[in-house]
Coordinates of C-alpha atoms and ligand atoms in Angstrom, one line a residue:
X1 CA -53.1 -107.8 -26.2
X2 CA -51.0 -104.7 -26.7
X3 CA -48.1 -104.2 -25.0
X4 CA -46.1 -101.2 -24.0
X5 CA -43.1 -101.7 -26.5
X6 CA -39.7 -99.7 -25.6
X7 CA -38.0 -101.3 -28.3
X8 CA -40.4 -101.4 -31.0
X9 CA -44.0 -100.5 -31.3
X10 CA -46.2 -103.0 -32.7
X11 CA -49.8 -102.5 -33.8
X12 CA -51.3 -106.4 -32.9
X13 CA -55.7 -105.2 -33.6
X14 CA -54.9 -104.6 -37.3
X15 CA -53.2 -108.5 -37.7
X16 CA -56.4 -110.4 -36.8
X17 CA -57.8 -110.4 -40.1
X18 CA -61.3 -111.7 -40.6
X19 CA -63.2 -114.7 -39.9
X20 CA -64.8 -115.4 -42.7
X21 CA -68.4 -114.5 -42.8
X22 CA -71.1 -116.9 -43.0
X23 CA -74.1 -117.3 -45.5
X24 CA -76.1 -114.4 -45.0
X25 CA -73.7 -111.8 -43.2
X26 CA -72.8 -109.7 -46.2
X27 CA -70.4 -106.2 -45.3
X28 CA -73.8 -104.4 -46.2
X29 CA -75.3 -106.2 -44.0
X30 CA -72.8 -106.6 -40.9
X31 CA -72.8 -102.7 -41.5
X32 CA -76.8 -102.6 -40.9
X33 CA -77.1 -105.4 -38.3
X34 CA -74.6 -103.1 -36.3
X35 CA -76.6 -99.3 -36.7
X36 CA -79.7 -101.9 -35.3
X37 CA -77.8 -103.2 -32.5
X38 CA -76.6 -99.9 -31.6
X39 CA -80.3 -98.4 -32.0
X40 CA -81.5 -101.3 -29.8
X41 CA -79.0 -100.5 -26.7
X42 CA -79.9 -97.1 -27.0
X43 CA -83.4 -97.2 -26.9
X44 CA -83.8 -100.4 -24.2
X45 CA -81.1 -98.2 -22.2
X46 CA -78.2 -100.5 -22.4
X47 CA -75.5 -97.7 -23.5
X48 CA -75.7 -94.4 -23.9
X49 CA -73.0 -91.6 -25.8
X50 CA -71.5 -90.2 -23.0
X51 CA -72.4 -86.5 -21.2
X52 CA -74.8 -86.6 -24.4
X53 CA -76.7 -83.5 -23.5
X54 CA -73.8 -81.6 -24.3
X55 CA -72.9 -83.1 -27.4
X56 CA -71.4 -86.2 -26.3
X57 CA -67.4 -87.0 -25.6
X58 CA -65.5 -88.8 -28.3
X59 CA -64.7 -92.5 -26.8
X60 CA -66.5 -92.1 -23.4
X61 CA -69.7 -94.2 -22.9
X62 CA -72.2 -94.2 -20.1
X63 CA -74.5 -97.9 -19.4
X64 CA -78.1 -97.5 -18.8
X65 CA -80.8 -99.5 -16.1
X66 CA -80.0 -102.8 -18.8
X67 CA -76.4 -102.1 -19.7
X68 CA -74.6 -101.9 -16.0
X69 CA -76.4 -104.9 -15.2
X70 CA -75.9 -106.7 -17.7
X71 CA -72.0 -105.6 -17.4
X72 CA -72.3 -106.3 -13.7
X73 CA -73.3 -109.9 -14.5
X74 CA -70.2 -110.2 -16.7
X75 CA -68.1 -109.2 -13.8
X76 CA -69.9 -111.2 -11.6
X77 CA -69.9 -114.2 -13.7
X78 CA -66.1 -113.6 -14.1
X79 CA -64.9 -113.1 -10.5
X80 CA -67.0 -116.5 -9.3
X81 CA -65.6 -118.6 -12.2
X82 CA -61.9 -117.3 -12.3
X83 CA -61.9 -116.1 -8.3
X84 CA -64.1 -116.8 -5.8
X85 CA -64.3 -120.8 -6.9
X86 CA -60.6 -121.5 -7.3
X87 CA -58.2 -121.4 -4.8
X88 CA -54.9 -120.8 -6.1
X89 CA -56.4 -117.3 -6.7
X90 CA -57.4 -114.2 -5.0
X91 CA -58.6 -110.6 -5.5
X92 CA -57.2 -106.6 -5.4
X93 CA -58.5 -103.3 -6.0
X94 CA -55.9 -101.3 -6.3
X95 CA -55.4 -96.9 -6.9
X96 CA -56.3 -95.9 -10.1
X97 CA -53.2 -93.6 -9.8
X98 CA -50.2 -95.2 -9.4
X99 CA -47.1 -93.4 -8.4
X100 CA -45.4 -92.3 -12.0
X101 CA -42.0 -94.8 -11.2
X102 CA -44.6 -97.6 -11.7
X103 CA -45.0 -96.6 -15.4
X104 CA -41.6 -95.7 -16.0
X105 CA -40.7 -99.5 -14.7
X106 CA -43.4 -101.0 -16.7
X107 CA -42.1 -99.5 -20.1
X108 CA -45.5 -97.3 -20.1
X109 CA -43.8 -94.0 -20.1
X110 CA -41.5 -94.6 -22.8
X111 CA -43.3 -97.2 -25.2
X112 CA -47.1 -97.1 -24.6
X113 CA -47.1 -95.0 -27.8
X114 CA -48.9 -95.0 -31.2
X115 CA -47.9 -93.7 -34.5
X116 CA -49.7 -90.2 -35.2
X117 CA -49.4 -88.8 -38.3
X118 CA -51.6 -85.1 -39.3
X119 CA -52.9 -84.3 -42.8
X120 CA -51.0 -81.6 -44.5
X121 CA -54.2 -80.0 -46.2
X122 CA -57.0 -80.8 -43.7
X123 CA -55.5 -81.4 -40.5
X124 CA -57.4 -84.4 -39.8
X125 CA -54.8 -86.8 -37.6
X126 CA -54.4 -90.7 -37.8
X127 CA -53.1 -93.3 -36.2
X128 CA -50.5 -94.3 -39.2
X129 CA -50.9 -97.9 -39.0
X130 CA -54.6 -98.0 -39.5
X131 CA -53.8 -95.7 -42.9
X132 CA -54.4 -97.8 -46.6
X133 CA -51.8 -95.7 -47.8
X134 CA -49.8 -94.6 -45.0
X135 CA -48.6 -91.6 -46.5
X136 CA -51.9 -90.0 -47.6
X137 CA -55.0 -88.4 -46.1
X138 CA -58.0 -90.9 -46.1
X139 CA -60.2 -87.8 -46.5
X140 CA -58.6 -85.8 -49.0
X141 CA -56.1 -87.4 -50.1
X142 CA -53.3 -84.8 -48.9
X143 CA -49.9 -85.7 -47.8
X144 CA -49.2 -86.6 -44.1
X145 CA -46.4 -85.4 -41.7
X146 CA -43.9 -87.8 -40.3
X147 CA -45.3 -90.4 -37.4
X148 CA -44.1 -89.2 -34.4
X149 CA -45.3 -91.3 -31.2
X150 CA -47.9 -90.4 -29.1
X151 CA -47.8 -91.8 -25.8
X152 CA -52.1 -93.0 -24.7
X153 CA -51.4 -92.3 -21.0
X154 CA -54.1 -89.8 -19.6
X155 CA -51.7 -87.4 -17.8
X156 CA -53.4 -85.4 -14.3
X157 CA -51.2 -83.8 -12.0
X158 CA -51.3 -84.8 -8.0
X159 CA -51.8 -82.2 -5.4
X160 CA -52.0 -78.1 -5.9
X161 CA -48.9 -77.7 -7.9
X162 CA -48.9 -78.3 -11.6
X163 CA -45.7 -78.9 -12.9
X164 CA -43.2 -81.9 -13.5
X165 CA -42.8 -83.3 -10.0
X166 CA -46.5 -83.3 -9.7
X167 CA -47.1 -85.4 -12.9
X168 CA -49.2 -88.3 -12.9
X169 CA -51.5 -91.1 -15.0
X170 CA -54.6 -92.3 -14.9
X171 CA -53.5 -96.7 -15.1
X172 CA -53.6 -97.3 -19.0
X173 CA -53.9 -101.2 -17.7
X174 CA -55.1 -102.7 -14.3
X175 CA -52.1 -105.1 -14.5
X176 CA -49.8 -102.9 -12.9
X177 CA -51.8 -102.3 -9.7
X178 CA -51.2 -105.9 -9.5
X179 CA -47.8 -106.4 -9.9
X180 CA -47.2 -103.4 -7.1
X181 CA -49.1 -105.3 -4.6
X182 CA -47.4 -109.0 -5.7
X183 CA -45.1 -108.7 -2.8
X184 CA -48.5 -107.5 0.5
X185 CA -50.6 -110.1 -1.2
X186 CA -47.2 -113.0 -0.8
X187 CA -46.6 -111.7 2.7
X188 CA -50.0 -110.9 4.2
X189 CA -51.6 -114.7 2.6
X190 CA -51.0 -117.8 3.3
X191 CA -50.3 -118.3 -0.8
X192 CA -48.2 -120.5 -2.4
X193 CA -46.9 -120.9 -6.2
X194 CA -48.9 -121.2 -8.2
X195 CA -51.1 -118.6 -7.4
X196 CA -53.3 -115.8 -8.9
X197 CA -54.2 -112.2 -8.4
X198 CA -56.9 -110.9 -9.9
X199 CA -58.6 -107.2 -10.4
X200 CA -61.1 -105.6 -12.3
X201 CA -61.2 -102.1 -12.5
X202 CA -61.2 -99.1 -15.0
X203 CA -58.6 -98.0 -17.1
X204 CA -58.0 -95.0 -19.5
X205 CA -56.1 -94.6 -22.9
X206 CA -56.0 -91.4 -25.1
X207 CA -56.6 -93.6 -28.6
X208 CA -56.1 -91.3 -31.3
X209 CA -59.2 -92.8 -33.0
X210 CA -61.8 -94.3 -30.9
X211 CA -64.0 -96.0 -32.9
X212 CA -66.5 -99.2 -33.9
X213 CA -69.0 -98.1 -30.7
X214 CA -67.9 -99.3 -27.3
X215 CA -64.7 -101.2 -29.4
X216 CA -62.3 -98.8 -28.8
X217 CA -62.6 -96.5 -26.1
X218 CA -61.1 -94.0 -24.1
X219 CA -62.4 -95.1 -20.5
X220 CA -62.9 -99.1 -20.1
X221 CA -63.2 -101.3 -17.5
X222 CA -60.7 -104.3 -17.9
X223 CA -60.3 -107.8 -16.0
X224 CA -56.7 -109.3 -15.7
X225 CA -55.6 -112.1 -13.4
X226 CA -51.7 -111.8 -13.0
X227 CA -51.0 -115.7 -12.4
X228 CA -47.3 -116.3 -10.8
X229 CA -45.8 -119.6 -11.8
X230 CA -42.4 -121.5 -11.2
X231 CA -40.3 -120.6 -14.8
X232 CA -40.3 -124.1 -15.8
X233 CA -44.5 -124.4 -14.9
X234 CA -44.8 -121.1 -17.4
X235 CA -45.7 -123.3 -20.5
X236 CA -47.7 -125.7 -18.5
X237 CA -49.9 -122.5 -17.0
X238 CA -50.1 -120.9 -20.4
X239 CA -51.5 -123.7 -22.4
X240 CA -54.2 -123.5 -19.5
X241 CA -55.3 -120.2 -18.9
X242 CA -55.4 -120.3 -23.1
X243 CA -57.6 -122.8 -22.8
X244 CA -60.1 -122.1 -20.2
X245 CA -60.0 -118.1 -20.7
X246 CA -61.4 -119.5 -24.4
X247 CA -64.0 -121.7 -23.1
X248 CA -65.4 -119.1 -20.7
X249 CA -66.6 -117.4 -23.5
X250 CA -68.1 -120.1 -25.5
X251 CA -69.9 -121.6 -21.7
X252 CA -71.2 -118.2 -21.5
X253 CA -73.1 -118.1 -25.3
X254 CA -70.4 -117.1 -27.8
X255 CA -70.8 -120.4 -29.3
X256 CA -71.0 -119.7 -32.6
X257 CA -68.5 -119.9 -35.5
X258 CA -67.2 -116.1 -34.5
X259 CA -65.3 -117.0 -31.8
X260 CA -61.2 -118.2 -32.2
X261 CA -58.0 -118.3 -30.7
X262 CA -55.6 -116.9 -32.5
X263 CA -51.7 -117.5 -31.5
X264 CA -49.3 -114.6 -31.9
X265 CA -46.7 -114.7 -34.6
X266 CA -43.2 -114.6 -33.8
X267 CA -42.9 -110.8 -34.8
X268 CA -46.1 -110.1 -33.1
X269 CA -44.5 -111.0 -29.3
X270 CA -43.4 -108.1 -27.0
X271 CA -39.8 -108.8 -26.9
X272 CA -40.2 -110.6 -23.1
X273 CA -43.5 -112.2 -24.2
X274 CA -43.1 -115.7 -25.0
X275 CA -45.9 -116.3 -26.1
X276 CA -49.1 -114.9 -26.4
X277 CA -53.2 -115.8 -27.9
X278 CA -55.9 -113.8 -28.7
X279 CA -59.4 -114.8 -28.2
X280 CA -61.1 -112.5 -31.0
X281 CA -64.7 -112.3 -32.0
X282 CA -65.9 -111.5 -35.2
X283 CA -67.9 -108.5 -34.7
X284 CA -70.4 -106.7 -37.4
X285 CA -67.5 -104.3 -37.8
X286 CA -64.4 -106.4 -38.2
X287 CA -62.9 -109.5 -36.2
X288 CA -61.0 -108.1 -32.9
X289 CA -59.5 -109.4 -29.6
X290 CA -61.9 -109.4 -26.6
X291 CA -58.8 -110.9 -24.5
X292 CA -55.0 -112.0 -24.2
X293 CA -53.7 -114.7 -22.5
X294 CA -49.3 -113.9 -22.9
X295 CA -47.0 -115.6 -21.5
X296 CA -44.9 -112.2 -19.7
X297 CA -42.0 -114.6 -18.4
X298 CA -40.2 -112.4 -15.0
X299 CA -40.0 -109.1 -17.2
X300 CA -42.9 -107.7 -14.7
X301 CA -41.8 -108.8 -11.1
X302 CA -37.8 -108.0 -12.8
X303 CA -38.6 -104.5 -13.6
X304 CA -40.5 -103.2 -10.4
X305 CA -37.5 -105.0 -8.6
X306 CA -34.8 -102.7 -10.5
X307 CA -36.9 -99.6 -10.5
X308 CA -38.6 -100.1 -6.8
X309 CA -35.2 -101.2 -4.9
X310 CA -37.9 -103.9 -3.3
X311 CA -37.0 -107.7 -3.3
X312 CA -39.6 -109.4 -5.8
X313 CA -37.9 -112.8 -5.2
X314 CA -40.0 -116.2 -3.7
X315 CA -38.5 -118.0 -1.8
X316 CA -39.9 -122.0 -1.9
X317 CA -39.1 -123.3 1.4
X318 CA -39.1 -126.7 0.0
X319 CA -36.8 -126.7 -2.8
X320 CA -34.9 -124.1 -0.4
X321 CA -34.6 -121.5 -3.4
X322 CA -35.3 -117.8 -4.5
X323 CA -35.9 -116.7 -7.9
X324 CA -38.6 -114.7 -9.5
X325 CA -41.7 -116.1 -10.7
X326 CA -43.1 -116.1 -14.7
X327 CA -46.7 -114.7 -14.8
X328 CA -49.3 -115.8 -17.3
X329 CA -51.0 -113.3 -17.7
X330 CA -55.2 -113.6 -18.8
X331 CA -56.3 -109.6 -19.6
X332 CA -59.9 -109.0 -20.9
X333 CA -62.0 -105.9 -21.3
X334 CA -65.6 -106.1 -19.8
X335 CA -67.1 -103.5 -22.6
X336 CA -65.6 -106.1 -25.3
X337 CA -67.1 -108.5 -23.7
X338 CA -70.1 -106.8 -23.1
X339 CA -70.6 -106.0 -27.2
X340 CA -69.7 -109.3 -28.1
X341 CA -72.2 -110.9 -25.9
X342 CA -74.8 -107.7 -27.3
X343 CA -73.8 -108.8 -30.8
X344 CA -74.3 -112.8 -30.4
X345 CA -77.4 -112.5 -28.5
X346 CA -79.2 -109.8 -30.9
X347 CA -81.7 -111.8 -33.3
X348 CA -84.6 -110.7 -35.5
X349 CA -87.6 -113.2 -36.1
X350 CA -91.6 -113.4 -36.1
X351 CA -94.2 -114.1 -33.4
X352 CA -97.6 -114.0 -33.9
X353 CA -100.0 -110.9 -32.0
X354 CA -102.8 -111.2 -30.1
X355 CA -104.7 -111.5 -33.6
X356 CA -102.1 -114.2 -34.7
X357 CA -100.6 -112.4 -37.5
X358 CA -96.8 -112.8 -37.4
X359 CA -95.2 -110.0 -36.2
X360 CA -91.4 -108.9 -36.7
X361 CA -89.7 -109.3 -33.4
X362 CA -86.0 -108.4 -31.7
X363 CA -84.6 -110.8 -29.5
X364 CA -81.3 -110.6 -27.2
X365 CA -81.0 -114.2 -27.1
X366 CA -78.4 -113.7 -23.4
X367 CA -77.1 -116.4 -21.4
X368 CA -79.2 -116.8 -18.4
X369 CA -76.2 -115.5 -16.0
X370 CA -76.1 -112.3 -18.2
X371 CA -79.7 -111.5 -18.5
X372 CA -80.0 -108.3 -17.3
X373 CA -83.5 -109.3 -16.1
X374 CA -84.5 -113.5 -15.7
X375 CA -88.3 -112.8 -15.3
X376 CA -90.8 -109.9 -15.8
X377 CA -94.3 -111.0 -14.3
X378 CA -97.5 -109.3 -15.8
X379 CA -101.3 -109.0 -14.9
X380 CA -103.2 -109.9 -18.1
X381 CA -105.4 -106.9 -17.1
X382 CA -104.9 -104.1 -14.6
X383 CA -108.2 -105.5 -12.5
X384 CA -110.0 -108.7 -10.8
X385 CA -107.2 -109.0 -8.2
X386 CA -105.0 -109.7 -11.0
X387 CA -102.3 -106.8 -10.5
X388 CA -102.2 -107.8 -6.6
X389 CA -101.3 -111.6 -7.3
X390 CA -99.2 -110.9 -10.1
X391 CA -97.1 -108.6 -7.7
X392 CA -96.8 -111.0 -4.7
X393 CA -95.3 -113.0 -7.7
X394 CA -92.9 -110.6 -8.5
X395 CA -92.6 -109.6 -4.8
X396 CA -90.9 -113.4 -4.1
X397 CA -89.1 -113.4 -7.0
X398 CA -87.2 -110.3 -6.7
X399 CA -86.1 -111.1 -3.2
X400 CA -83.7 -113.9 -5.2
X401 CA -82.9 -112.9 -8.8
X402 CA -83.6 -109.6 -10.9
X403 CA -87.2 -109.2 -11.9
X404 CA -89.5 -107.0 -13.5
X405 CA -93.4 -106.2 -12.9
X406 CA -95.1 -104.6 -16.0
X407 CA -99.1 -104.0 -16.2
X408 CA -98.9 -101.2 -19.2
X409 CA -99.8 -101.8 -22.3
X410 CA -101.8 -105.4 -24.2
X411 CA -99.8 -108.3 -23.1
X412 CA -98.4 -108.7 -26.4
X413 CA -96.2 -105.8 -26.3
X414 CA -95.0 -106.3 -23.0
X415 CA -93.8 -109.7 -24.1
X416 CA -92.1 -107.7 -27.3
X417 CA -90.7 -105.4 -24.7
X418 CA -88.9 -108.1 -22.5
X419 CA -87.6 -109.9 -25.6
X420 CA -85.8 -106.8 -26.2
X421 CA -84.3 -107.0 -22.9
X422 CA -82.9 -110.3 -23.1
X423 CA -85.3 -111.4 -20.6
X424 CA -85.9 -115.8 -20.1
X425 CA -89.2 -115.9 -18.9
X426 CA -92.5 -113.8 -18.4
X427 CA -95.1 -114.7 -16.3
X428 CA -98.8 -113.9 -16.9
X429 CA -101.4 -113.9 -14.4
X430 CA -105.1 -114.1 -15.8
X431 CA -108.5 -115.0 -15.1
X432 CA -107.5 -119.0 -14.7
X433 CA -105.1 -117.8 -12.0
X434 CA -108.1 -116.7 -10.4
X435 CA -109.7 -120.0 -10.0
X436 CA -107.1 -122.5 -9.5
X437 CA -104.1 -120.5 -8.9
X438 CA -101.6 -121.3 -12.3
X439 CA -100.1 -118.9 -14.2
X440 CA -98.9 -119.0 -18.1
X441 CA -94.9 -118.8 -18.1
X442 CA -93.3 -118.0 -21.6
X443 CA -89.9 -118.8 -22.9
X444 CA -88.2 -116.1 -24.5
X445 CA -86.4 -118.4 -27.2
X446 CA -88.7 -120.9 -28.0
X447 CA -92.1 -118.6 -27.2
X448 CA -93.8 -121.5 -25.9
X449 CA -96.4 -120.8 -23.1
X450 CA -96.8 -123.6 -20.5
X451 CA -99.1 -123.1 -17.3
X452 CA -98.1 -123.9 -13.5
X453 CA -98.7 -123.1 -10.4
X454 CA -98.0 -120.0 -8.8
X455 CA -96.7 -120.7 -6.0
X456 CA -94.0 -122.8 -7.9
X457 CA -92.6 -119.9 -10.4
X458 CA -89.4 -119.0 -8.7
X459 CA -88.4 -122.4 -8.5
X460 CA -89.1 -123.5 -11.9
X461 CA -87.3 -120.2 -13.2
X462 CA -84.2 -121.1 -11.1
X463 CA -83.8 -124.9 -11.9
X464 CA -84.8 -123.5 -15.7
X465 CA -81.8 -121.1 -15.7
X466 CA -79.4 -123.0 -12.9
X467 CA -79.3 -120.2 -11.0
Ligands
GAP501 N1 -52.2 -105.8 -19.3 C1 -52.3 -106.2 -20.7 C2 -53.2 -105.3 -21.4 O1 -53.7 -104.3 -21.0 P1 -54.3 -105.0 -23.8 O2 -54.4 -106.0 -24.9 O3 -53.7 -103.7 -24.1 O4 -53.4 -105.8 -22.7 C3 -56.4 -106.0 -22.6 O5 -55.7 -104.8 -23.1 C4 -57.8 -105.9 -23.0 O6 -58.4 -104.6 -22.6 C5 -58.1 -106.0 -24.5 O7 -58.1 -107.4 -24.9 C6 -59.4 -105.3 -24.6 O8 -60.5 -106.2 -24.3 C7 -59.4 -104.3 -23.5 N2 -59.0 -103.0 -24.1 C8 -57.8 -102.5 -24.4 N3 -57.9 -101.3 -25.0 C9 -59.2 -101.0 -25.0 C10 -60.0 -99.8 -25.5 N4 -59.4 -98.7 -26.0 N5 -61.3 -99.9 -25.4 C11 -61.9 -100.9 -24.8 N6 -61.3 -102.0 -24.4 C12 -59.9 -102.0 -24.5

């Protein structure tokens, strides 16, 4: 979690160190398993560079037919789980531009800022805390200037006139949004503490070196839930949200040995944090934090109080008292997310052709609520009133979950193809379907073939997946 820092700066991606890497997952190759993961989302259409035609744009990224919904079931998956199946907490969608006081009162305008430092010799600039040797050129080994902070907000000017008064940002954070609308939510619901608010939307930050693929970009989309607590409920609420924030992940296939919670050292805390995890995953590239769970005590509602002249205070009409609330604060970024679950699911094995030799495969081993697609239903040949059955299958199933009708190409290869997509089951219709109406279903995992009966496919793919 990075935090806007007035007082000090502190770089918190560079402490997470490494998990270390199991048998098998040498830096050589981590380095290669990543170029094929990033060659795989390519060519399935998962991500894309972004405006590529011309060249690309360093740190924007555009999702293809797989990728947005694949990162649509992420949202999804996280706004029924931490929303829409809790009560104590609700939803927002606020402006993407906020009125400029709102970063001035969050500590944006004057500390969301990054050390930048340029090469003497070869101009090349850094962000001086990612530097070995932070006072010389990675490239050639020249000297570099003094740091000198460079603030990430995106700046855009409001209406026709383009000078101070006119200055604006694109939100480097959804969080604020939030905190703006803490006191319409309070008096428009019937909400008491505790209670949530939750958003998901995009955000923007200039980073001076976007890098590791999606990692680190310019344009993101992030999800934060802004959680308003009693003071002396703070700890209580934090040890939870640590918690279950953690275990969302693992329920949703990070299960492995890459996953951890990592607790902020002392020096590591904004100075009103007190306290703060990461959740980090231990990519191909390096171990990183997918999300923060902190602890931001009153400094929030305190702040847009002072700067906004509006009363942030609750009043509980029990204890007959008014103070401001503590928020716990959950904040996770749906690309991270989304190349973490890439990363976990991708796996390279062997399945046999249609001769039976063993063929190398690629596999995005998703959870079934993230499968971009949960069946693909196939005629084993594009005649014999195959392709018509094999549709009315697919016809019934789409109606209720995401599906896919193929008929190109030997059977084997579409199989290949949907194992690429992440895709649970395939279902083939052939010339047994004919006479007695059953169909071969496939698992993408374990590659077994069973046969049914047609009419029962969507309900066995359901119950299979618990959809
Ligand atoms: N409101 C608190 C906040 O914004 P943060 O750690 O700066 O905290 C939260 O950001 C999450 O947003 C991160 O854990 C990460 O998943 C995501 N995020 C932050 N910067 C990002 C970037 N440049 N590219 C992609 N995701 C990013």
């Amino acid at each position: 979690m990075r935090f806007p820092q007035p007082l000090r700066r502190i770089r918190r991606e560079g402490r997470s160190g490494r998990i270390p890497l199991r048998e098998g997952q040498g830096v050589a190759n981590e380095q290669d398993r990543m170029e094929r993961i990033v060659a795989l989302a390519k060519r399935r259409g998962f991500i894309f560079p972004g405006s590529e035609i011309y060249g690309g744009l360093n740190g924007f990224w555009d999702y293809g037919p797989l990728g947005v919904e694949l990162k649509r079931n992420i949202k999804d998956a996280w706004w029924h789980d931490c929303v829409t199946t809790r009560d104590d907490v609700v939803g927002v969608d606020s402006a993407i531009i906020l009125n400029p006081r709102a970063w001035e009162a969050s500590g944006h305008v004057e500390g969301f800022t990054d050390p930048l430092v340029d090469c003497k010799a070869c101009k090349s600039r850094y962000r001086q805390d990612e530097l070995e040797d932070a006072r010389r050129c990675p490239k050639c080994g020249g000297e570099v200037t003094e740091a000198r902070r460079f603030n990430l907000m995106f700046r855009t000017h409001v209406g026709a006139m383009e000078d101070s008064t006119s200055q604006a940002y694109l939100r480097p954070e959804t969080a604020q949004g939030i905190f703006v609308n803490y006191k319409n939510v309070l008096d428009t619901s019937r909400l008491k503490l505790p209670f949530g608010i939750a958003q998901i939307g995009k955000a923007f930050r200039n980073e001076i070196n976007p890098r590791n693929y999606t990692f680190r970009s310019r344009e993101f989309e992030q999800m934060e839930i802004e959680f308003f607590c009693r003071p002396e409920e703070a700890d209580k609420w934090y040890a939870e949200w640590r918690q279950a924030r953690f275990d969302w992940y693992v329920g949703l296939g990070l299960k492995s040995d890459r996953l951890r919670l990592r607790d902020h050292e002392k020096d590591e805390l904004a100075h009103y944090a007190k306290a703060c995890a990461d959740i980090e995953y231990a990519f191909p590239f390096g171990t990183s934090e997918l999300e923060g769970v902190a602890n931001r005590t009153d400094f929030d509602l305190k702040q847009h109080q002072e700067f906004s002249g509006r009363d942030m205070t609750y009043y509980d009409d029990e204890a007959k008292e008014r103070f401001l609330p503590y928020v716990i604060e959950p904040s996770g970024g749906v690309d991270r997310a989304l190349l973490a679950f890439l990363c976990e699911a991708y796996e390279e094995d062997e399945a046999p052709d249609e001769n039976g030799k063993a063929q190398k495969r690629t596999v995005l081993r998703f959870h079934p609520r993230l499968a971009p697609i949960k069946v693909a239903v196939f005629p084993l040949v594009k005649k014999d009133g195959m392709p018509e059955k094999a549709r009315a299958i697919y016809e019934e199933c789409r109606r209720h979950l995401a599906a896919f009708y193929d008929e190109k190409g030997a059977v084997g290869r579409r199989y290949r193809r949907q194992d690429e997509a992440g895709t649970p089951f395939c279902v083939t219709v052939d010339g047994q379907t004919m006479e007695d109406g059953t169909v071969t279903i496939r698992d993408r995992d374990s590659m077994k073939q069973e046969r049914i009966a047609s009419d029962v496919v969507l309900a066995y793919v359901r119950d299979r997946l618990h959809l």
